[in-house]
CSV table of N, CA, C and O in Angstrom, one decimal:
chain,number,residue,atom,x,y,z
A,10,MET,N,81.6,246.3,161.6
A,10,MET,CA,82.6,246.7,160.6
A,10,MET,C,83.0,245.4,159.8
A,10,MET,O,83.3,244.4,160.4
A,11,ASN,N,83.0,245.4,158.5
A,11,ASN,CA,83.2,244.2,157.7
A,11,ASN,C,84.7,244.2,157.3
A,11,ASN,O,85.5,245.1,157.6
A,12,HIS,N,85.1,243.1,156.7
A,12,HIS,CA,86.5,242.8,156.3
A,12,HIS,C,87.0,243.9,155.3
A,12,HIS,O,88.1,244.4,155.5
A,13,ALA,N,86.2,244.3,154.4
A,13,ALA,CA,86.6,245.3,153.4
A,13,ALA,C,86.9,246.7,154.1
A,13,ALA,O,87.9,247.4,153.8
A,14,GLN,N,86.1,247.0,155.1
A,14,GLN,CA,86.3,248.3,155.8
A,14,GLN,C,87.6,248.2,156.7
A,14,GLN,O,88.3,249.2,156.7
A,15,LEU,N,87.8,247.1,157.3
A,15,LEU,CA,89.1,246.9,158.0
A,15,LEU,C,90.3,246.9,157.1
A,15,LEU,O,91.3,247.6,157.4
A,16,ALA,N,90.2,246.3,155.9
A,16,ALA,CA,91.3,246.3,155.0
A,16,ALA,C,91.5,247.8,154.5
A,16,ALA,O,92.7,248.2,154.5
A,17,ALA,N,90.5,248.5,154.2
A,17,ALA,CA,90.7,249.9,153.8
A,17,ALA,C,91.3,250.7,154.9
A,17,ALA,O,92.2,251.6,154.6
A,18,ALA,N,91.0,250.5,156.1
A,18,ALA,CA,91.6,251.2,157.3
A,18,ALA,C,93.1,250.9,157.4
A,18,ALA,O,93.9,251.8,157.6
A,19,ALA,N,93.4,249.7,157.2
A,19,ALA,CA,94.8,249.3,157.3
A,19,ALA,C,95.6,249.9,156.1
A,19,ALA,O,96.7,250.4,156.3
A,20,VAL,N,95.1,249.9,154.9
A,20,VAL,CA,95.7,250.5,153.8
A,20,VAL,C,95.9,252.0,154.0
A,20,VAL,O,97.0,252.5,153.7
A,21,ALA,N,94.9,252.6,154.5
A,21,ALA,CA,95.1,254.1,154.8
A,21,ALA,C,96.1,254.3,155.9
A,21,ALA,O,96.8,255.3,155.8
A,22,ALA,N,96.2,253.5,156.9
A,22,ALA,CA,97.2,253.7,157.9
A,22,ALA,C,98.6,253.6,157.5
A,22,ALA,O,99.5,254.2,158.1
A,23,LYS,N,98.9,252.9,156.3
A,23,LYS,CA,100.2,252.8,155.8
A,23,LYS,C,100.8,254.2,155.5
A,23,LYS,O,102.0,254.4,155.6
A,24,ASP,N,99.9,255.1,155.2
A,24,ASP,CA,100.4,256.5,154.8
A,24,ASP,C,101.0,257.2,156.0
A,24,ASP,O,101.7,258.2,155.9
A,25,ARG,N,100.7,256.7,157.2
A,25,ARG,CA,101.2,257.4,158.5
A,25,ARG,C,102.5,256.8,158.9
A,25,ARG,O,103.1,257.3,159.8
A,26,ALA,N,103.0,255.7,158.3
A,26,ALA,CA,104.2,255.1,158.7
A,26,ALA,C,105.4,256.0,158.6
A,26,ALA,O,105.5,256.9,157.8
A,27,TYR,N,106.3,255.7,159.6
A,27,TYR,CA,107.6,256.4,159.6
A,27,TYR,C,108.6,255.3,159.4
A,27,TYR,O,109.0,254.6,160.3
A,28,ALA,N,109.0,255.2,158.1
A,28,ALA,CA,109.9,254.1,157.7
A,28,ALA,C,111.1,254.7,156.8
A,28,ALA,O,111.2,254.2,155.7
A,29,PRO,N,111.9,255.6,157.3
A,29,PRO,CA,113.0,256.2,156.5
A,29,PRO,C,114.1,255.2,156.2
A,29,PRO,O,114.9,255.5,155.3
A,30,TYR,N,114.2,254.1,156.9
A,30,TYR,CA,115.3,253.2,156.7
A,30,TYR,C,115.0,252.0,155.8
A,30,TYR,O,115.7,251.8,154.8
A,31,SER,N,113.9,251.4,156.0
A,31,SER,CA,113.5,250.3,155.1
A,31,SER,C,112.7,250.7,154.0
A,31,SER,O,112.7,250.1,152.9
A,32,GLY,N,112.0,251.8,154.1
A,32,GLY,CA,111.0,252.3,153.1
A,32,GLY,C,109.8,251.4,153.0
A,32,GLY,O,109.0,251.6,152.1
A,33,PHE,N,109.6,250.5,153.9
A,33,PHE,CA,108.5,249.5,153.9
A,33,PHE,C,107.5,250.0,154.9
A,33,PHE,O,107.7,250.1,156.1
A,34,HIS,N,106.3,250.5,154.3
A,34,HIS,CA,105.3,251.0,155.2
A,34,HIS,C,104.2,250.0,155.5
A,34,HIS,O,103.8,249.3,154.6
A,35,VAL,N,103.8,249.9,156.8
A,35,VAL,CA,102.8,249.0,157.2
A,35,VAL,C,101.7,249.7,158.0
A,35,VAL,O,102.1,250.6,158.8
A,36,GLY,N,100.5,249.4,157.7
A,36,GLY,CA,99.4,249.9,158.5
A,36,GLY,C,98.6,248.7,159.1
A,36,GLY,O,98.5,247.6,158.5
A,37,ALA,N,98.0,249.0,160.2
A,37,ALA,CA,97.1,247.9,160.8
A,37,ALA,C,95.9,248.6,161.4
A,37,ALA,O,95.9,249.8,161.8
A,38,ALA,N,94.8,247.8,161.4
A,38,ALA,CA,93.5,248.3,161.9
A,38,ALA,C,93.0,247.1,162.8
A,38,ALA,O,92.7,246.0,162.3
A,39,LEU,N,92.9,247.4,164.1
A,39,LEU,CA,92.5,246.4,165.1
A,39,LEU,C,91.1,246.7,165.6
A,39,LEU,O,90.9,247.8,166.0
A,40,LEU,N,90.3,245.7,165.5
A,40,LEU,CA,88.9,245.9,165.9
A,40,LEU,C,88.6,245.2,167.2
A,40,LEU,O,88.8,244.0,167.3
A,41,SER,N,88.1,245.9,168.2
A,41,SER,CA,87.7,245.3,169.5
A,41,SER,C,86.4,244.6,169.4
A,41,SER,O,85.6,244.9,168.4
A,42,GLU,N,86.1,243.8,170.4
A,42,GLU,CA,84.8,243.2,170.4
A,42,GLU,C,83.6,244.2,170.5
A,42,GLU,O,82.5,244.0,170.0
A,43,GLY,N,83.9,245.4,171.1
A,43,GLY,CA,83.0,246.4,171.2
A,43,GLY,C,82.9,247.3,170.0
A,43,GLY,O,82.2,248.4,170.0
A,44,GLU,N,83.5,246.9,168.9
A,44,GLU,CA,83.5,247.6,167.6
A,44,GLU,C,84.3,248.9,167.6
A,44,GLU,O,84.1,249.8,166.7
A,45,THR,N,85.3,249.1,168.5
A,45,THR,CA,86.2,250.2,168.5
A,45,THR,C,87.3,249.9,167.6
A,45,THR,O,87.9,248.8,167.7
A,46,LEU,N,87.7,250.8,166.7
A,46,LEU,CA,88.8,250.6,165.8
A,46,LEU,C,90.1,251.3,166.3
A,46,LEU,O,90.0,252.5,166.6
A,47,TYR,N,91.2,250.6,166.3
A,47,TYR,CA,92.5,251.1,166.7
A,47,TYR,C,93.4,251.0,165.5
A,47,TYR,O,93.6,249.9,165.0
A,48,ILE,N,94.0,252.1,165.1
A,48,ILE,CA,94.9,252.2,164.0
A,48,ILE,C,96.3,252.2,164.4
A,48,ILE,O,96.7,252.9,165.4
A,49,GLY,N,97.2,251.6,163.7
A,49,GLY,CA,98.6,251.6,164.0
A,49,GLY,C,99.4,251.6,162.7
A,49,GLY,O,99.0,251.2,161.6
A,50,CYS,N,100.6,252.2,162.8
A,50,CYS,CA,101.6,252.1,161.6
A,50,CYS,C,102.9,251.8,162.2
A,50,CYS,O,103.2,251.9,163.4
A,51,ASN,N,103.8,251.3,161.3
A,51,ASN,CA,105.2,251.0,161.8
A,51,ASN,C,105.9,252.3,162.0
A,51,ASN,O,105.8,253.3,161.3
A,52,ILE,N,106.8,252.3,163.0
A,52,ILE,CA,107.6,253.4,163.4
A,52,ILE,C,109.0,253.0,163.6
A,52,ILE,O,109.3,252.2,164.5
A,53,GLU,N,109.9,253.3,162.6
A,53,GLU,CA,111.3,252.9,162.6
A,53,GLU,C,112.2,253.8,163.5
A,53,GLU,O,111.8,255.0,163.7
A,54,SER,N,113.3,253.3,163.8
A,54,SER,CA,114.3,254.0,164.6
A,54,SER,C,115.7,253.7,164.0
A,54,SER,O,115.9,252.6,163.6
A,55,ALA,N,116.6,254.7,164.1
A,55,ALA,CA,118.0,254.4,163.7
A,55,ALA,C,118.6,253.3,164.5
A,55,ALA,O,119.5,252.6,164.1
A,56,ALA,N,118.1,253.2,165.7
A,56,ALA,CA,118.5,252.1,166.6
A,56,ALA,C,117.5,251.0,166.3
A,56,ALA,O,116.4,250.9,166.9
A,57,TYR,N,117.7,250.1,165.3
A,57,TYR,CA,116.8,249.2,164.8
A,57,TYR,C,115.9,248.4,165.8
A,57,TYR,O,114.7,248.2,165.6
A,58,PRO,N,116.5,247.9,166.9
A,58,PRO,CA,115.7,247.2,167.9
A,58,PRO,C,114.5,248.0,168.5
A,58,PRO,O,113.6,247.4,169.0
A,59,ALA,N,114.6,249.3,168.4
A,59,ALA,CA,113.6,250.2,168.9
A,59,ALA,C,112.4,250.3,168.0
A,59,ALA,O,111.4,251.0,168.3
A,60,THR,N,112.5,249.8,166.8
A,60,THR,CA,111.4,249.9,165.8
A,60,THR,C,110.2,249.2,166.3
A,60,THR,O,110.3,248.1,167.0
A,61,VAL,N,109.0,249.7,166.0
A,61,VAL,CA,107.7,249.1,166.4
A,61,VAL,C,106.9,248.8,165.2
A,61,VAL,O,106.7,249.7,164.4
A,62,CYS,N,106.3,247.7,165.1
A,62,CYS,CA,105.5,247.3,164.0
A,62,CYS,C,104.1,247.9,164.1
A,62,CYS,O,103.7,248.3,165.2
A,63,ALA,N,103.4,248.0,163.0
A,63,ALA,CA,102.1,248.6,163.0
A,63,ALA,C,101.1,247.8,163.9
A,63,ALA,O,100.3,248.4,164.6
A,64,GLU,N,101.2,246.5,163.8
A,64,GLU,CA,100.3,245.6,164.6
A,64,GLU,C,100.4,245.9,166.1
A,64,GLU,O,99.4,246.0,166.9
A,65,ARG,N,101.7,246.0,166.6
A,65,ARG,CA,101.9,246.2,168.0
A,65,ARG,C,101.5,247.7,168.3
A,65,ARG,O,101.0,247.9,169.4
A,66,THR,N,101.7,248.6,167.4
A,66,THR,CA,101.3,250.0,167.7
A,66,THR,C,99.8,250.0,168.0
A,66,THR,O,99.3,250.6,169.0
A,67,ALA,N,99.0,249.4,167.1
A,67,ALA,CA,97.5,249.3,167.3
A,67,ALA,C,97.2,248.6,168.6
A,67,ALA,O,96.3,249.1,169.4
A,68,LEU,N,97.8,247.5,168.8
A,68,LEU,CA,97.5,246.7,170.0
A,68,LEU,C,97.8,247.4,171.3
A,68,LEU,O,97.0,247.5,172.3
A,69,LEU,N,99.0,248.1,171.3
A,69,LEU,CA,99.4,248.8,172.5
A,69,LEU,C,98.5,250.0,172.8
A,69,LEU,O,98.2,250.3,174.0
A,70,LYS,N,98.1,250.7,171.7
A,70,LYS,CA,97.1,251.8,171.9
A,70,LYS,C,95.8,251.2,172.5
A,70,LYS,O,95.3,251.8,173.5
A,71,ALA,N,95.3,250.1,172.0
A,71,ALA,CA,94.1,249.5,172.5
A,71,ALA,C,94.2,249.1,174.0
A,71,ALA,O,93.3,249.4,174.8
A,72,VAL,N,95.2,248.3,174.3
A,72,VAL,CA,95.4,247.8,175.6
A,72,VAL,C,95.6,249.0,176.6
A,72,VAL,O,95.0,249.0,177.7
A,73,SER,N,96.3,250.0,176.2
A,73,SER,CA,96.5,251.2,177.1
A,73,SER,C,95.2,251.9,177.3
A,73,SER,O,95.1,252.7,178.3
A,74,GLU,N,94.2,251.7,176.5
A,74,GLU,CA,92.9,252.3,176.7
A,74,GLU,C,91.9,251.4,177.4
A,74,GLU,O,90.7,251.7,177.5
A,75,GLY,N,92.4,250.2,177.8
A,75,GLY,CA,91.6,249.3,178.6
A,75,GLY,C,91.0,248.2,177.8
A,75,GLY,O,90.3,247.3,178.4
A,76,GLU,N,91.2,248.1,176.5
A,76,GLU,CA,90.6,247.0,175.7
A,76,GLU,C,91.4,245.7,176.0
A,76,GLU,O,92.6,245.7,176.2
A,77,ARG,N,90.7,244.6,176.0
A,77,ARG,CA,91.4,243.3,176.2
A,77,ARG,C,90.8,242.2,175.3
A,77,ARG,O,91.4,241.2,175.2
A,78,LYS,N,89.7,242.5,174.6
A,78,LYS,CA,89.1,241.5,173.7
A,78,LYS,C,89.0,242.1,172.3
A,78,LYS,O,88.5,243.2,172.1
A,79,PHE,N,89.4,241.3,171.3
A,79,PHE,CA,89.4,241.8,169.9
A,79,PHE,C,88.8,240.8,169.0
A,79,PHE,O,88.8,239.6,169.2
A,80,ARG,N,88.2,241.3,167.9
A,80,ARG,CA,87.6,240.5,166.9
A,80,ARG,C,88.5,240.2,165.7
A,80,ARG,O,88.5,239.1,165.2
A,81,ALA,N,89.3,241.2,165.3
A,81,ALA,CA,90.1,241.0,164.0
A,81,ALA,C,91.1,242.1,164.0
A,81,ALA,O,91.0,243.2,164.6
A,82,ILE,N,92.1,241.8,163.1
A,82,ILE,CA,93.1,242.8,162.8
A,82,ILE,C,93.3,242.7,161.3
A,82,ILE,O,93.4,241.6,160.7
A,83,ALA,N,93.5,243.9,160.6
A,83,ALA,CA,93.8,243.9,159.2
A,83,ALA,C,95.2,244.5,159.1
A,83,ALA,O,95.6,245.4,159.8
A,84,VAL,N,96.0,244.0,158.2
A,84,VAL,CA,97.4,244.4,158.0
A,84,VAL,C,97.6,244.7,156.5
A,84,VAL,O,97.3,243.8,155.7
A,85,ALA,N,98.3,245.8,156.2
A,85,ALA,CA,98.7,246.1,154.8
A,85,ALA,C,100.1,246.6,154.8
A,85,ALA,O,100.4,247.5,155.7
A,86,GLY,N,100.9,246.1,153.9
A,86,GLY,CA,102.3,246.6,153.9
A,86,GLY,C,102.9,246.6,152.5
A,86,GLY,O,102.7,245.6,151.8
A,87,SER,N,103.7,247.6,152.2
A,87,SER,CA,104.5,247.6,151.0
A,87,SER,C,105.3,248.8,150.9
A,87,SER,O,105.2,249.7,151.7
A,88,LYS,N,106.2,248.9,150.0
A,88,LYS,CA,106.9,250.1,149.7
A,88,LYS,C,106.0,251.1,149.0
A,88,LYS,O,105.2,250.7,148.2
A,89,PRO,N,106.1,252.4,149.3
A,89,PRO,CA,105.2,253.3,148.6
A,89,PRO,C,105.3,253.2,147.1
A,89,PRO,O,106.4,253.1,146.5
A,90,GLY,N,104.1,253.2,146.5
A,90,GLY,CA,104.0,253.1,145.0
A,90,GLY,C,104.3,251.7,144.4
A,90,GLY,O,104.2,251.5,143.2
A,91,ALA,N,104.5,250.7,145.3
A,91,ALA,CA,104.8,249.4,144.8
A,91,ALA,C,103.5,248.5,145.0
A,91,ALA,O,102.8,248.7,145.9
A,92,ASP,N,103.4,247.5,144.1
A,92,ASP,CA,102.3,246.5,144.3
A,92,ASP,C,102.9,245.4,145.1
A,92,ASP,O,103.6,244.5,144.5
A,93,GLY,N,102.8,245.4,146.4
A,93,GLY,CA,103.4,244.4,147.2
A,93,GLY,C,102.5,243.2,147.3
A,93,GLY,O,101.4,243.1,146.8
A,94,ASP,N,103.1,242.2,148.0
A,94,ASP,CA,102.3,240.9,148.2
A,94,ASP,C,101.6,241.1,149.5
A,94,ASP,O,101.7,242.2,150.2
A,95,TYR,N,100.9,240.1,150.0
A,95,TYR,CA,100.2,240.2,151.2
A,95,TYR,C,101.2,240.3,152.3
A,95,TYR,O,102.2,239.6,152.3
A,96,CYS,N,101.0,241.1,153.3
A,96,CYS,CA,101.9,241.4,154.4
A,96,CYS,C,101.4,240.7,155.7
A,96,CYS,O,100.3,241.2,156.2
A,97,TYR,N,102.0,239.7,156.2
A,97,TYR,CA,101.6,239.1,157.4
A,97,TYR,C,102.3,239.6,158.6
A,97,TYR,O,103.5,240.0,158.5
A,98,PRO,N,101.7,239.5,159.8
A,98,PRO,CA,102.4,239.9,161.0
A,98,PRO,C,103.7,239.1,161.3
A,98,PRO,O,103.7,237.9,161.0
A,99,CYS,N,104.7,239.8,161.8
A,99,CYS,CA,105.9,239.1,162.1
A,99,CYS,C,105.7,238.2,163.4
A,99,CYS,O,104.7,238.2,164.0
A,100,GLY,N,106.7,237.5,163.7
A,100,GLY,CA,106.6,236.5,164.8
A,100,GLY,C,106.4,237.2,166.2
A,100,GLY,O,105.6,236.8,167.0
A,101,VAL,N,107.1,238.4,166.4
A,101,VAL,CA,106.9,239.1,167.6
A,101,VAL,C,105.4,239.6,167.7
A,101,VAL,O,104.8,239.5,168.8
A,102,CYS,N,104.9,240.1,166.6
A,102,CYS,CA,103.5,240.6,166.7
A,102,CYS,C,102.5,239.4,166.9
A,102,CYS,O,101.6,239.6,167.6
A,103,ARG,N,102.8,238.3,166.2
A,103,ARG,CA,101.9,237.1,166.4
A,103,ARG,C,101.9,236.7,167.9
A,103,ARG,O,100.9,236.4,168.4
A,104,GLN,N,103.1,236.7,168.5
A,104,GLN,CA,103.1,236.3,169.9
A,104,GLN,C,102.4,237.3,170.8
A,104,GLN,O,101.6,236.9,171.7
A,105,LEU,N,102.5,238.6,170.6
A,105,LEU,CA,101.8,239.5,171.4
A,105,LEU,C,100.3,239.5,171.2
A,105,LEU,O,99.5,239.6,172.1
A,106,LEU,N,99.9,239.4,169.9
A,106,LEU,CA,98.5,239.3,169.6
A,106,LEU,C,97.9,238.0,170.2
A,106,LEU,O,96.7,238.0,170.6
A,107,HIS,N,98.7,237.0,170.4
A,107,HIS,CA,98.2,235.7,170.9
A,107,HIS,C,97.7,235.9,172.4
A,107,HIS,O,96.8,235.2,172.8
A,108,GLU,N,98.2,236.9,173.1
A,108,GLU,CA,97.8,237.1,174.4
A,108,GLU,C,96.3,237.5,174.5
A,108,GLU,O,95.6,237.3,175.4
A,109,PHE,N,95.8,238.1,173.4
A,109,PHE,CA,94.4,238.6,173.3
A,109,PHE,C,93.5,238.0,172.3
A,109,PHE,O,92.3,238.3,172.2
A,110,ALA,N,94.1,237.2,171.4
A,110,ALA,CA,93.3,236.6,170.3
A,110,ALA,C,92.5,235.3,170.8
A,110,ALA,O,93.1,234.4,171.2
A,111,GLY,N,91.2,235.4,170.6
A,111,GLY,CA,90.4,234.2,170.9
A,111,GLY,C,90.4,233.3,169.7
A,111,GLY,O,91.0,233.6,168.6
A,112,GLU,N,89.7,232.2,169.8
A,112,GLU,CA,89.6,231.3,168.7
A,112,GLU,C,88.9,231.9,167.4
A,112,GLU,O,89.2,231.4,166.3
A,113,ASP,N,88.1,232.8,167.6
A,113,ASP,CA,87.4,233.4,166.5
A,113,ASP,C,88.1,234.6,165.9
A,113,ASP,O,87.6,235.3,165.0
A,114,PHE,N,89.2,235.0,166.5
A,114,PHE,CA,90.0,236.2,166.0
A,114,PHE,C,90.4,236.0,164.5
A,114,PHE,O,90.8,234.9,164.2
A,115,GLU,N,90.2,237.0,163.7
A,115,GLU,CA,90.6,236.9,162.3
A,115,GLU,C,91.7,237.9,162.0
A,115,GLU,O,91.8,239.0,162.6
A,116,VAL,N,92.5,237.5,161.0
A,116,VAL,CA,93.6,238.3,160.5
A,116,VAL,C,93.3,238.5,159.0
A,116,VAL,O,93.2,237.6,158.2
A,117,ILE,N,93.1,239.8,158.6
A,117,ILE,CA,92.9,240.2,157.2
A,117,ILE,C,94.2,240.7,156.7
A,117,ILE,O,94.7,241.7,157.3
A,118,VAL,N,94.7,240.2,155.7
A,118,VAL,CA,95.9,240.7,155.0
A,118,VAL,C,95.5,241.3,153.7
A,118,VAL,O,94.8,240.7,152.9
A,119,ALA,N,95.9,242.6,153.5
A,119,ALA,CA,95.4,243.3,152.4
A,119,ALA,C,96.5,243.9,151.5
A,119,ALA,O,97.5,244.4,152.0
A,120,ARG,N,96.3,243.7,150.2
A,120,ARG,CA,97.1,244.4,149.2
A,120,ARG,C,96.5,245.8,149.0
A,120,ARG,O,97.2,246.8,148.8
A,121,THR,N,95.1,245.8,148.8
A,121,THR,CA,94.4,247.0,148.6
A,121,THR,C,93.1,246.9,149.5
A,121,THR,O,92.9,245.8,150.1
A,122,ALA,N,92.2,247.9,149.4
A,122,ALA,CA,91.0,247.8,150.1
A,122,ALA,C,90.0,246.8,149.6
A,122,ALA,O,89.1,246.4,150.3
A,123,THR,N,90.3,246.3,148.4
A,123,THR,CA,89.4,245.3,147.8
A,123,THR,C,90.1,244.0,147.5
A,123,THR,O,89.5,243.0,147.1
A,124,ASP,N,91.4,243.9,147.7
A,124,ASP,CA,92.2,242.7,147.4
A,124,ASP,C,92.8,242.3,148.8
A,124,ASP,O,93.8,242.8,149.2
A,125,PHE,N,92.1,241.3,149.4
A,125,PHE,CA,92.5,240.9,150.8
A,125,PHE,C,92.2,239.4,151.0
A,125,PHE,O,91.4,238.9,150.3
A,126,ARG,N,92.8,238.8,152.0
A,126,ARG,CA,92.6,237.4,152.4
A,126,ARG,C,92.2,237.5,153.9
A,126,ARG,O,92.8,238.3,154.6
A,127,VAL,N,91.4,236.5,154.3
A,127,VAL,CA,91.0,236.4,155.7
A,127,VAL,C,91.4,235.1,156.2
A,127,VAL,O,91.2,234.1,155.6
A,128,HIS,N,92.1,235.1,157.4
A,128,HIS,CA,92.5,233.9,158.0
A,128,HIS,C,92.0,233.8,159.5
A,128,HIS,O,91.9,234.9,160.2
A,129,LYS,N,91.7,232.6,159.9
A,129,LYS,CA,91.5,232.4,161.3
A,129,LYS,C,92.8,232.4,162.1
A,129,LYS,O,93.8,232.1,161.5
A,130,TRP,N,92.7,232.8,163.4
A,130,TRP,CA,93.9,232.9,164.2
A,130,TRP,C,94.8,231.6,164.2
A,130,TRP,O,96.0,231.7,164.1
A,131,ALA,N,94.2,230.5,164.3
A,131,ALA,CA,94.9,229.2,164.3
A,131,ALA,C,95.8,229.0,163.1
A,131,ALA,O,96.8,228.3,163.1
A,132,GLU,N,95.4,229.6,161.9
A,132,GLU,CA,96.2,229.5,160.7
A,132,GLU,C,97.5,230.3,160.8
A,132,GLU,O,98.5,230.0,160.3
A,133,ILE,N,97.3,231.5,161.5
A,133,ILE,CA,98.4,232.4,161.6
A,133,ILE,C,99.5,232.0,162.7
A,133,ILE,O,100.7,232.2,162.5
A,134,LEU,N,99.0,231.4,163.8
A,134,LEU,CA,99.9,231.0,164.8
A,134,LEU,C,99.4,229.6,165.4
A,134,LEU,O,98.8,229.5,166.5
A,135,PRO,N,99.7,228.5,164.6
A,135,PRO,CA,99.3,227.2,165.1
A,135,PRO,C,100.2,226.8,166.3
A,135,PRO,O,101.4,227.2,166.4
A,136,PHE,N,99.6,226.2,167.3
A,136,PHE,CA,100.4,225.7,168.4
A,136,PHE,C,101.0,226.8,169.2
A,136,PHE,O,102.1,226.7,169.8
A,137,GLY,N,100.4,228.0,169.3
A,137,GLY,CA,100.9,229.1,170.0
A,137,GLY,C,101.0,228.9,171.5
A,137,GLY,O,100.2,228.2,172.1
A,138,PHE,N,102.0,229.5,172.1
A,138,PHE,CA,102.2,229.5,173.5
A,138,PHE,C,101.6,230.7,174.1
A,138,PHE,O,101.9,231.8,173.6
A,139,GLY,N,100.7,230.5,175.0
A,139,GLY,CA,100.0,231.7,175.6
A,139,GLY,C,99.6,231.6,177.0
A,139,GLY,O,100.1,230.7,177.7
A,140,PRO,N,98.8,232.4,177.5
A,140,PRO,CA,98.4,232.4,178.9
A,140,PRO,C,97.9,231.1,179.4
A,140,PRO,O,98.1,230.7,180.5
A,141,LYS,N,97.1,230.3,178.6
A,141,LYS,CA,96.6,229.0,179.0
A,141,LYS,C,97.7,228.1,179.4
A,141,LYS,O,97.6,227.2,180.2
A,142,ASP,N,98.9,228.2,178.7
A,142,ASP,CA,100.0,227.3,179.0
A,142,ASP,C,100.7,227.6,180.4
A,142,ASP,O,101.4,226.7,180.8
A,143,LEU,N,100.4,228.7,181.0
A,143,LEU,CA,101.0,229.1,182.3
A,143,LEU,C,100.0,228.8,183.4
A,143,LEU,O,100.4,229.0,184.6
A,144,GLU,N,98.8,228.3,183.1
A,144,GLU,CA,97.8,228.1,184.2
A,144,GLU,C,98.3,226.8,184.9
A,144,GLU,O,98.8,225.8,184.3
A,145,GLY,N,98.1,226.8,186.2
A,145,GLY,CA,98.5,225.7,187.0
A,145,GLY,C,97.5,224.7,187.2
A,145,GLY,O,97.3,223.7,187.5
């Protein structure tokens, strides 16, 4: 699966978002090393801390299915009908993704299926704290 296909999947996933409070819809498409695609969208709650981001939705689906190694994630976010800017993962999503992101992991941020940027993981979370930091 190429970057454009991942971007298109993330853009399409935005339509599934449940965001009645912020109105900001986010979609994510997470690609495993085995080429399985996991889709996520943001799901808001009136109790704001219970809200879940699209990236974490996709990651939790994948991990709950036994996946542990990933190649890339694409993220797209904006208010419906708006031409938004590139939407990057929040700090909580970056930290959770860091558990599973190898050095070659890529983050694709998309405005549309054809307008996207590709970043290496180290650009997204430089100096991240992860499992290697806890090894004795």
